[in-house]
Amino acid sequence: MIYRVVDSPVGGLLLARDDAGLRLIHFQNGKADLKVGLYVQADWRREDNAFDDVVVQLTEYFEGRRREFEMPLAPEGTPFQQRVWRALLDIPYGETISYGALASRIGQRSASRAVGLANGSNPIPIVIPCHRVIGSNGKLTGYGGGLPIKQQLLALERGERRLLT
């Protein structure tokens, strides 16, 4: 596994990938600080030039010029989590969906809490757009990078602001 830490308008992002694809985007200023052993494993190698494609696409997204990402993704999770994460990729840019509606989309109408847990375990936020899932009452609920970042991403996608100029 190789990794890089990049600056972004929403704070430092830890990126990790291997031959299968992008495995992790972690908000450095989110719930947990970047520490070897917590997210960066001892056998990972830092390679700053190995993520230029990801950085370009993230920059275009933050500038409001990219609506979909085109890169190999390889999130690790249970079969249920994988189904939820694939369904997240089908939520159009600029739109939101409730946990219950997402549960219905994957054929598990009564599993909104399990969908919420899977959503919260998404290892590749922003690219797999878990920020587009909100409460059934229309209110924002938890986000690994914090609710202010979720608000920024949703505002960006509604065309209300640019995160990079």
mmCIF file of C-alpha atoms in Angstrom:
data_model
loop_
_atom_site.group_PDB
_atom_site.id
_atom_site.type_symbol
_atom_site.label_atom_id
_atom_site.label_comp_id
_atom_site.label_asym_id
_atom_site.label_seq_id
_atom_site.Cartn_x
_atom_site.Cartn_y
_atom_site.Cartn_z
ATOM 1 C CA MET A 1 0.000 0.000 0.000
ATOM 2 C CA ILE A 2 1.233 3.468 -0.818
ATOM 3 C CA TYR A 3 -0.021 6.707 0.663
ATOM 4 C CA ARG A 4 0.184 10.459 0.454
ATOM 5 C CA VAL A 5 -1.198 13.323 2.499
ATOM 6 C CA VAL A 6 -2.569 16.250 0.487
ATOM 7 C CA ASP A 7 -3.899 19.635 1.451
ATOM 8 C CA SER A 8 -7.439 20.422 0.351
ATOM 9 C CA PRO A 9 -10.060 23.080 1.015
ATOM 10 C CA VAL A 10 -11.578 20.729 3.606
ATOM 11 C CA GLY A 11 -8.274 20.039 5.366
ATOM 12 C CA GLY A 12 -5.563 17.424 5.052
ATOM 13 C CA LEU A 13 -6.544 14.218 3.293
ATOM 14 C CA LEU A 14 -4.735 10.916 3.650
ATOM 15 C CA LEU A 15 -4.916 8.989 0.376
ATOM 16 C CA ALA A 16 -3.998 5.299 0.158
ATOM 17 C CA ARG A 17 -3.973 2.933 -2.799
ATOM 18 C CA ASP A 18 -2.549 -0.298 -4.077
ATOM 19 C CA ASP A 19 -2.616 -2.056 -7.437
ATOM 20 C CA ALA A 20 -6.373 -2.656 -7.125
ATOM 21 C CA GLY A 21 -7.192 1.047 -6.790
ATOM 22 C CA LEU A 22 -7.907 3.801 -4.297
ATOM 23 C CA ARG A 23 -8.627 2.284 -0.894
ATOM 24 C CA LEU A 24 -8.799 5.228 1.482
ATOM 25 C CA ILE A 25 -9.460 8.923 1.800
ATOM 26 C CA HIS A 26 -9.243 9.926 5.429
ATOM 27 C CA PHE A 27 -9.961 13.427 6.714
ATOM 28 C CA GLN A 28 -6.845 14.256 8.679
ATOM 29 C CA ASN A 29 -8.803 16.782 10.728
ATOM 30 C CA GLY A 30 -11.808 14.509 11.117
ATOM 31 C CA LYS A 31 -12.670 12.186 13.967
ATOM 32 C CA ALA A 32 -9.187 10.727 14.298
ATOM 33 C CA ASP A 33 -5.759 12.228 13.787
ATOM 34 C CA LEU A 34 -3.331 10.750 11.283
ATOM 35 C CA LYS A 35 -1.104 8.339 13.205
ATOM 36 C CA VAL A 36 0.993 5.408 12.118
ATOM 37 C CA GLY A 37 -0.837 2.299 13.252
ATOM 38 C CA LEU A 38 -4.256 3.944 13.212
ATOM 39 C CA TYR A 39 -4.602 4.633 9.488
ATOM 40 C CA VAL A 40 -1.072 4.477 8.111
ATOM 41 C CA GLN A 41 0.307 0.991 8.643
ATOM 42 C CA ALA A 42 3.981 0.381 9.319
ATOM 43 C CA ASP A 43 4.462 -1.401 5.985
ATOM 44 C CA TRP A 44 2.904 1.403 3.892
ATOM 45 C CA ARG A 45 5.211 3.517 1.713
ATOM 46 C CA ARG A 46 4.840 7.240 1.248
ATOM 47 C CA GLU A 47 4.872 8.107 -2.465
ATOM 48 C CA ASP A 48 3.834 11.671 -3.136
ATOM 49 C CA ASN A 49 3.967 11.395 -6.935
ATOM 50 C CA ALA A 50 1.789 8.291 -7.102
ATOM 51 C CA PHE A 51 -1.478 10.174 -6.596
ATOM 52 C CA ASP A 52 -1.341 12.908 -9.227
ATOM 53 C CA ASP A 53 -4.454 11.516 -10.981
ATOM 54 C CA VAL A 54 -6.446 11.538 -7.737
ATOM 55 C CA VAL A 55 -5.233 15.013 -6.756
ATOM 56 C CA VAL A 56 -6.153 16.437 -10.178
ATOM 57 C CA GLN A 57 -9.667 15.001 -9.965
ATOM 58 C CA LEU A 58 -10.181 16.160 -6.367
ATOM 59 C CA THR A 59 -8.964 19.648 -7.336
ATOM 60 C CA GLU A 60 -11.386 19.744 -10.262
ATOM 61 C CA TYR A 61 -14.184 18.642 -7.922
ATOM 62 C CA PHE A 62 -13.372 21.339 -5.370
ATOM 63 C CA GLU A 63 -13.286 23.915 -8.197
ATOM 64 C CA GLY A 64 -16.788 22.826 -9.213
ATOM 65 C CA ARG A 65 -15.558 21.447 -12.561
ATOM 66 C CA ARG A 66 -15.902 17.697 -11.882
ATOM 67 C CA ARG A 67 -19.130 15.871 -11.077
ATOM 68 C CA GLU A 68 -17.953 12.259 -11.337
ATOM 69 C CA PHE A 69 -14.656 10.611 -10.528
ATOM 70 C CA GLU A 70 -12.888 8.300 -12.923
ATOM 71 C CA MET A 71 -10.415 6.144 -11.065
ATOM 72 C CA PRO A 72 -10.239 2.547 -9.919
ATOM 73 C CA LEU A 73 -11.776 2.139 -6.467
ATOM 74 C CA ALA A 74 -11.081 -0.757 -4.117
ATOM 75 C CA PRO A 75 -12.854 -0.146 -0.810
ATOM 76 C CA GLU A 76 -12.691 -3.050 1.605
ATOM 77 C CA GLY A 77 -15.861 -4.026 3.411
ATOM 78 C CA THR A 78 -18.553 -6.625 3.913
ATOM 79 C CA PRO A 79 -20.819 -7.582 1.019
ATOM 80 C CA PHE A 80 -23.575 -5.419 2.567
ATOM 81 C CA GLN A 81 -21.240 -2.416 2.877
ATOM 82 C CA GLN A 82 -20.132 -2.911 -0.726
ATOM 83 C CA ARG A 83 -23.787 -2.820 -1.876
ATOM 84 C CA VAL A 84 -24.392 0.394 0.021
ATOM 85 C CA TRP A 85 -21.216 2.009 -1.323
ATOM 86 C CA ARG A 86 -22.114 1.035 -4.913
ATOM 87 C CA ALA A 87 -25.562 2.579 -4.387
ATOM 88 C CA LEU A 88 -23.934 5.789 -3.145
ATOM 89 C CA LEU A 89 -22.207 6.115 -6.516
ATOM 90 C CA ASP A 90 -25.658 6.270 -8.150
ATOM 91 C CA ILE A 91 -26.757 9.371 -6.217
ATOM 92 C CA PRO A 92 -26.492 12.216 -8.726
ATOM 93 C CA TYR A 93 -24.190 15.155 -8.081
ATOM 94 C CA GLY A 94 -26.032 17.906 -6.240
ATOM 95 C CA GLU A 95 -28.799 15.641 -4.962
ATOM 96 C CA THR A 96 -29.404 14.108 -1.549
ATOM 97 C CA ILE A 97 -31.211 11.005 -0.382
ATOM 98 C CA SER A 98 -32.372 9.764 3.013
ATOM 99 C CA TYR A 99 -31.009 6.648 4.684
ATOM 100 C CA GLY A 100 -34.423 5.011 4.311
ATOM 101 C CA ALA A 101 -34.584 5.757 0.596
ATOM 102 C CA LEU A 102 -31.077 4.381 0.169
ATOM 103 C CA ALA A 103 -32.101 1.232 2.051
ATOM 104 C CA SER A 104 -35.055 0.849 -0.347
ATOM 105 C CA ARG A 105 -32.756 1.280 -3.338
ATOM 106 C CA ILE A 106 -30.667 -1.691 -2.267
ATOM 107 C CA GLY A 107 -33.784 -3.796 -1.570
ATOM 108 C CA GLN A 108 -33.504 -3.617 2.234
ATOM 109 C CA ARG A 109 -36.359 -1.243 3.062
ATOM 110 C CA SER A 110 -36.192 -1.833 6.840
ATOM 111 C CA ALA A 111 -32.393 -1.561 7.058
ATOM 112 C CA SER A 112 -31.961 2.212 7.270
ATOM 113 C CA ARG A 113 -29.860 1.954 10.434
ATOM 114 C CA ALA A 114 -27.597 -0.681 8.879
ATOM 115 C CA VAL A 115 -27.332 1.520 5.782
ATOM 116 C CA GLY A 116 -26.349 4.399 8.053
ATOM 117 C CA LEU A 117 -23.609 2.319 9.647
ATOM 118 C CA ALA A 118 -22.325 1.208 6.239
ATOM 119 C CA ASN A 119 -22.461 4.798 5.012
ATOM 120 C CA GLY A 120 -20.432 5.893 8.046
ATOM 121 C CA SER A 121 -17.860 3.181 7.312
ATOM 122 C CA ASN A 122 -17.252 4.378 3.751
ATOM 123 C CA PRO A 123 -13.449 4.415 3.400
ATOM 124 C CA ILE A 124 -13.434 6.679 0.326
ATOM 125 C CA PRO A 125 -15.577 9.735 1.146
ATOM 126 C CA ILE A 126 -16.015 12.499 -1.424
ATOM 127 C CA VAL A 127 -15.314 10.059 -4.285
ATOM 128 C CA ILE A 128 -17.945 7.630 -2.960
ATOM 129 C CA PRO A 129 -20.393 10.399 -2.032
ATOM 130 C CA CYS A 130 -21.645 9.443 1.418
ATOM 131 C CA HIS A 131 -22.088 13.177 2.120
ATOM 132 C CA ARG A 132 -25.200 13.060 -0.088
ATOM 133 C CA VAL A 133 -27.099 10.975 2.475
ATOM 134 C CA ILE A 134 -29.161 12.953 4.979
ATOM 135 C CA GLY A 135 -31.801 12.301 7.607
ATOM 136 C CA SER A 136 -35.412 11.636 6.586
ATOM 137 C CA ASN A 137 -36.318 15.018 8.071
ATOM 138 C CA GLY A 138 -33.915 16.745 5.662
ATOM 139 C CA LYS A 139 -31.356 17.499 8.351
ATOM 140 C CA LEU A 140 -27.692 16.694 8.084
ATOM 141 C CA THR A 141 -26.500 13.795 10.152
ATOM 142 C CA GLY A 142 -23.002 12.628 11.064
ATOM 143 C CA TYR A 143 -20.056 12.709 8.707
ATOM 144 C CA GLY A 144 -16.540 11.352 9.183
ATOM 145 C CA GLY A 145 -14.989 14.693 8.324
ATOM 146 C CA GLY A 146 -17.485 16.568 10.504
ATOM 147 C CA LEU A 147 -20.772 18.264 9.663
ATOM 148 C CA PRO A 148 -19.134 21.540 8.521
ATOM 149 C CA ILE A 149 -17.302 19.629 5.765
ATOM 150 C CA LYS A 150 -20.517 17.837 4.784
ATOM 151 C CA GLN A 151 -22.222 21.243 4.560
ATOM 152 C CA GLN A 152 -19.374 22.592 2.401
ATOM 153 C CA LEU A 153 -19.522 19.644 -0.003
ATOM 154 C CA LEU A 154 -23.291 19.868 -0.376
ATOM 155 C CA ALA A 155 -23.109 23.653 -0.904
ATOM 156 C CA LEU A 156 -20.422 23.124 -3.544
ATOM 157 C CA GLU A 157 -22.622 20.619 -5.356
ATOM 158 C CA ARG A 158 -25.649 22.937 -5.209
ATOM 159 C CA GLY A 159 -23.524 25.620 -6.867
ATOM 160 C CA GLU A 160 -23.674 27.860 -3.799
ATOM 161 C CA ARG A 161 -19.936 28.110 -3.318
ATOM 162 C CA ARG A 162 -16.603 27.091 -4.680
ATOM 163 C CA LEU A 163 -14.055 25.534 -2.421
ATOM 164 C CA LEU A 164 -11.166 26.475 -4.722
ATOM 165 C CA THR A 165 -10.860 29.505 -6.960
#
